[in-house]
Coordinates of C-alpha atoms in Angstrom, one line a residue:
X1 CA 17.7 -0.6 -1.1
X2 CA 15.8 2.0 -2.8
X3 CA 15.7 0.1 -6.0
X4 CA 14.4 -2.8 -4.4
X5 CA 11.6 -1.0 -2.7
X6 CA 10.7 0.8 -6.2
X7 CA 10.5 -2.0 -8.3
X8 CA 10.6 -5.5 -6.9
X9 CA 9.2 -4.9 -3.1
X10 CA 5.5 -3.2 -4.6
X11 CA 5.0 -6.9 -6.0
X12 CA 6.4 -9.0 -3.5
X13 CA 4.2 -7.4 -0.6
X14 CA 0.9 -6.9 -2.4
X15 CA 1.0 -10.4 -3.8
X16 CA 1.3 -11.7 0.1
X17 CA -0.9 -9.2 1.3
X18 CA -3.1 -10.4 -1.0
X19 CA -2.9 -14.2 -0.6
X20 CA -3.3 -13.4 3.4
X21 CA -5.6 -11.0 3.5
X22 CA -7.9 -12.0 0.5
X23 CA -9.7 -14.9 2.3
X24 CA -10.2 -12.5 6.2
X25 CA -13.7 -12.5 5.4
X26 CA -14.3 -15.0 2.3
X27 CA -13.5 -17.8 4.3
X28 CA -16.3 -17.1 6.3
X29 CA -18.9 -17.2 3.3
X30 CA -17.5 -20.2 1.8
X31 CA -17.4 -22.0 5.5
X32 CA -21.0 -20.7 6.2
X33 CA -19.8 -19.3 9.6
X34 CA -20.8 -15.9 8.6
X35 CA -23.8 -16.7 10.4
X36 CA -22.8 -18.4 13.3
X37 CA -20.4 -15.3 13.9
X38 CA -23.2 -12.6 13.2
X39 CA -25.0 -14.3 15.8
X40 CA -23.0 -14.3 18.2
X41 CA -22.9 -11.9 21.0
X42 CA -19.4 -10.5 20.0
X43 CA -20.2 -11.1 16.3
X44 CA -21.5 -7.8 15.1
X45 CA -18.3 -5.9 16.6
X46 CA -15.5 -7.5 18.5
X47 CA -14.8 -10.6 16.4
X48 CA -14.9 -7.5 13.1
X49 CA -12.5 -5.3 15.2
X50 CA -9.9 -8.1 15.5
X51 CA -10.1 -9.3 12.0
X52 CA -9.0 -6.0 11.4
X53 CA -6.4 -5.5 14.0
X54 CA -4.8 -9.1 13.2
X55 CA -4.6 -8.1 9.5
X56 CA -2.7 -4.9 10.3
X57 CA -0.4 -6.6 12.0
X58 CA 0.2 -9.4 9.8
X59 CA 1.0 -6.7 7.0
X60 CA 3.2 -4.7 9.2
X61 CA 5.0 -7.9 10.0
X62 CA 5.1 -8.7 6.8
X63 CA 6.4 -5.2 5.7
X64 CA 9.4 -5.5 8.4
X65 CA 10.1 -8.9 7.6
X66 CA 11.1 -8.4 3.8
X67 CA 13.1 -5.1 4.7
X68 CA 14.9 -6.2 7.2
X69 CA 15.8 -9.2 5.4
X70 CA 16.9 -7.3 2.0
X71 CA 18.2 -4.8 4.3
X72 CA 20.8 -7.0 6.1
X73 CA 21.9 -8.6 3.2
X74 CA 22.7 -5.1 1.2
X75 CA 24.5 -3.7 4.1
X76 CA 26.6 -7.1 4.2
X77 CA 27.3 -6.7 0.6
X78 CA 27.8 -3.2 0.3
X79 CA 28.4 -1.6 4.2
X80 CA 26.5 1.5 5.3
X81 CA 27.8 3.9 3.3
X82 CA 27.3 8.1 3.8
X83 CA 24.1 8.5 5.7
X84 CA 24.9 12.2 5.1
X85 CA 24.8 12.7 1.3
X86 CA 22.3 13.7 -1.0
X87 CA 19.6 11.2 -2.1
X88 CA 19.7 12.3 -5.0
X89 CA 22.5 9.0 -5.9
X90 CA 20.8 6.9 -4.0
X91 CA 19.0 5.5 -7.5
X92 CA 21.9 4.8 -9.2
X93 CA 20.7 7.2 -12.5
X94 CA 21.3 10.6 -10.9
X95 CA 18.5 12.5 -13.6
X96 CA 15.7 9.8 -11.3
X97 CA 15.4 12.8 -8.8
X98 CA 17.7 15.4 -10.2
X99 CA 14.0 17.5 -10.3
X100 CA 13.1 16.6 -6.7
X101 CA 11.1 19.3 -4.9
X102 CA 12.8 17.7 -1.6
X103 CA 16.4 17.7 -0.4
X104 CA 17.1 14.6 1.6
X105 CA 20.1 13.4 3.0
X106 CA 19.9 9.3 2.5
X107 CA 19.3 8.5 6.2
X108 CA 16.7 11.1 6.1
X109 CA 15.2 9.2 2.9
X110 CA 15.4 6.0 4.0
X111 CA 12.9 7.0 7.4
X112 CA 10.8 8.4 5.0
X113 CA 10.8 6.0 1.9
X114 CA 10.4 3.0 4.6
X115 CA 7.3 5.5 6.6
X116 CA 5.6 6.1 3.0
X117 CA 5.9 2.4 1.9
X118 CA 4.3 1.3 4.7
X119 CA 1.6 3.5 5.4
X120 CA 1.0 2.5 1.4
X121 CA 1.1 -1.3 2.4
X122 CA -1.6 -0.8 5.5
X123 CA -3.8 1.0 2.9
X124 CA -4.0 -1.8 0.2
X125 CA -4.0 -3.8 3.5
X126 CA -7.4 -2.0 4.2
X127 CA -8.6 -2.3 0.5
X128 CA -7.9 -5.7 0.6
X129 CA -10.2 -6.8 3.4
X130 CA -12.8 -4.2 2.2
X131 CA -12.7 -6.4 -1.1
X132 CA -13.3 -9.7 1.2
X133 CA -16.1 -8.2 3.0
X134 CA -17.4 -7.7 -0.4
X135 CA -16.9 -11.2 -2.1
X136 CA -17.8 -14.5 -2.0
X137 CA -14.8 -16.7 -3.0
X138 CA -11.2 -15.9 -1.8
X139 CA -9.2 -16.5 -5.2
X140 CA -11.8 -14.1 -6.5
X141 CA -11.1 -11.3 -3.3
X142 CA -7.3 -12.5 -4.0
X143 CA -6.9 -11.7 -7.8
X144 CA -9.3 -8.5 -7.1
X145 CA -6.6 -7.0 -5.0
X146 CA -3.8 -8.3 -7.0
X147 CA -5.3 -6.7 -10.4
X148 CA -5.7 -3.2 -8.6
X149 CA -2.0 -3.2 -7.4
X150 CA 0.3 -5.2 -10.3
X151 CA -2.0 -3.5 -13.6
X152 CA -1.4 -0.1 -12.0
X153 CA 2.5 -0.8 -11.4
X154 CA 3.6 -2.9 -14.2
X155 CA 1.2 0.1 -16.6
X156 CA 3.6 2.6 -14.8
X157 CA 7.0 0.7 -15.9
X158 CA 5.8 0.3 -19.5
X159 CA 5.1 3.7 -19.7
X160 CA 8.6 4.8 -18.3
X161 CA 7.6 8.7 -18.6
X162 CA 7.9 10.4 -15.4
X163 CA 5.7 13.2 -17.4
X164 CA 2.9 11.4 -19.4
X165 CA -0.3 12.1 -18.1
X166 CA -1.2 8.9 -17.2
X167 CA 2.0 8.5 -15.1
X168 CA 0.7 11.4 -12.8
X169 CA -2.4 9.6 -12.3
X170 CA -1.0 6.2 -11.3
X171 CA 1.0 8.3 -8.6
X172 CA -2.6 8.1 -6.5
X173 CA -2.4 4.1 -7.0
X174 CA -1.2 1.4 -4.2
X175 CA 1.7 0.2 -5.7
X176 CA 2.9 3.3 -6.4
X177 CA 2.9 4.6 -3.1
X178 CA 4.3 1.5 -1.9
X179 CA 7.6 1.9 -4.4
X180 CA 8.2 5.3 -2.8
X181 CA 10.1 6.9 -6.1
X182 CA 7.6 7.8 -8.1
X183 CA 5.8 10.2 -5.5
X184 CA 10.0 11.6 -4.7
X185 CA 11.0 11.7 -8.2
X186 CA 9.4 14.5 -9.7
X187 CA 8.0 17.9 -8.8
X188 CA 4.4 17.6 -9.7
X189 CA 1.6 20.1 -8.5
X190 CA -2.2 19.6 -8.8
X191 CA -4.0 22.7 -8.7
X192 CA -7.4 22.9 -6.4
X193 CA -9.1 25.9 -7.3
X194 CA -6.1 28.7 -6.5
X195 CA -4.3 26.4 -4.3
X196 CA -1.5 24.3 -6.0
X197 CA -0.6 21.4 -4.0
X198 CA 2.3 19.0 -4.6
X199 CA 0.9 15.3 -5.8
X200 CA 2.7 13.3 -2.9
X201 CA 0.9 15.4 -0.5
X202 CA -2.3 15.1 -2.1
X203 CA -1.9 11.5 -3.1
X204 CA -1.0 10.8 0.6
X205 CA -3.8 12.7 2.0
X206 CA -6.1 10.5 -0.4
X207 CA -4.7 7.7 1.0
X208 CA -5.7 8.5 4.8
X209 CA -9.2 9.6 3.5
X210 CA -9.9 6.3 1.7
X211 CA -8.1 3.7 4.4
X212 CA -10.8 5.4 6.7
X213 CA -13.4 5.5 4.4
X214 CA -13.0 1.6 3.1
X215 CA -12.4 0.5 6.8
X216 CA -15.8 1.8 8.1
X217 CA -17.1 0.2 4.8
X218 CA -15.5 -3.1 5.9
X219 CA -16.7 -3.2 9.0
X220 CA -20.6 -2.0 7.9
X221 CA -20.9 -4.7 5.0
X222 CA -20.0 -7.7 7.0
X223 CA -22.0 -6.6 9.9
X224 CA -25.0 -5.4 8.2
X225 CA -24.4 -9.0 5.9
X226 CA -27.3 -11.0 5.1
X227 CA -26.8 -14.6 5.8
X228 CA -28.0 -17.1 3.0
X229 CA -30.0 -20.1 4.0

């Protein structure tokens, strides 16, 4: 399960995410309703709102879907197992979080790997449709999305080295805090001034900051849109 969500699940979501989410906004460009729906008295803000709303849910659904489905099939296979031992096994390669700052048993893990990856998933989710609002094709808003989640990931597993410099910065990316591990794995600080904080703190706080941030810019550029003749 954990492997799954670190290396295979990353891909699997952003790619649908993206295919769904991509054309929220695009579609309305290419279909010229943009300006039908701007003019509309529940335009500017309620028909906005629940493109929102609709794509959350679609990408939570979406998010429960898959695990449950991989999740079913590797307690089948394999049972339950000791929900009280160290996560520290649960990768297979003990040395993947033998320098862990945290000391989870695995039922304690898995409500926090399955919390992370999805608040991870809701933020590409948010960066997706921020990336619609902002283009004028779909494929283009599509392969936008999927460029900023798979270049980031697939850099990380070339790379391989939990302490390269560039592996610390691809902890702040999507896909990387969708895969859970690499935020888990290692004890990495980032040093503010005289604070020191630990990166999957800081990387989750910059997550918050810029779901917000992108979702007001969403909902401002197709509102504030100018419609083409």
């Amino acid at each position: 399960m954990e492997n799954f969500i670190s290396r295979f699940f990353p891909l699997i979501i952003c790619f649908i995410i993206s295919f769904l989410i991509g054309p929220v906004f695009t579609t309305e460009y290419e279909n010229k309703m943009d300006g039908l729906l701007l003019a509309t008295k529940n335009g500017k803000r309620k028909v906005i709102i629940s493109k929102l709303f609709a794509s959350f849910i679609i990408t939570i659904l979406a998010h429960i879907v898959i695990i449950m489905v991989f999740m079913i099939q590797t307690i089948a296979a394999y049972g339950i197992g000791d929900l009280d031992a160290s996560f520290v096994f649960t990768a297979g390669d003990p040395f993947t979080y033998i320098t862990s700052p945290f000391d989870y048993t695995v039922l304690q893990y898995v409500i926090v790997m399955l919390a992370v990856s999805l608040l991870g998933c809701i933020g590409y989710c948010i960066f997706a449709l921020f990336i619609s609002s902002k283009c004028k094709h779909s494929a283009v808003s599509s392969m936008i999305s999927m460029a900023i989640a798979f270049v980031p990931f697939l850099t990380y597993l070339t790379v391989g080295n939990e302490q390269a410099p560039i592996t610390n910065i691809l902890r702040f990316t999507y896909s990387q805090i969708i895969s859970v591990r690499t935020l888990c794995s290692t004890y990495c600080t980032v040093s503010i001034g005289n604070f020191e904080i630990q990166s999957v703190y800081l990387s989750l706080l910059l997550l918050c900051v810029l779901s917000v941030g992108f979702t007001v810019l969403t909902y401002r550029t197709f509102r504030s849109h100018q419609v083409e003749n």
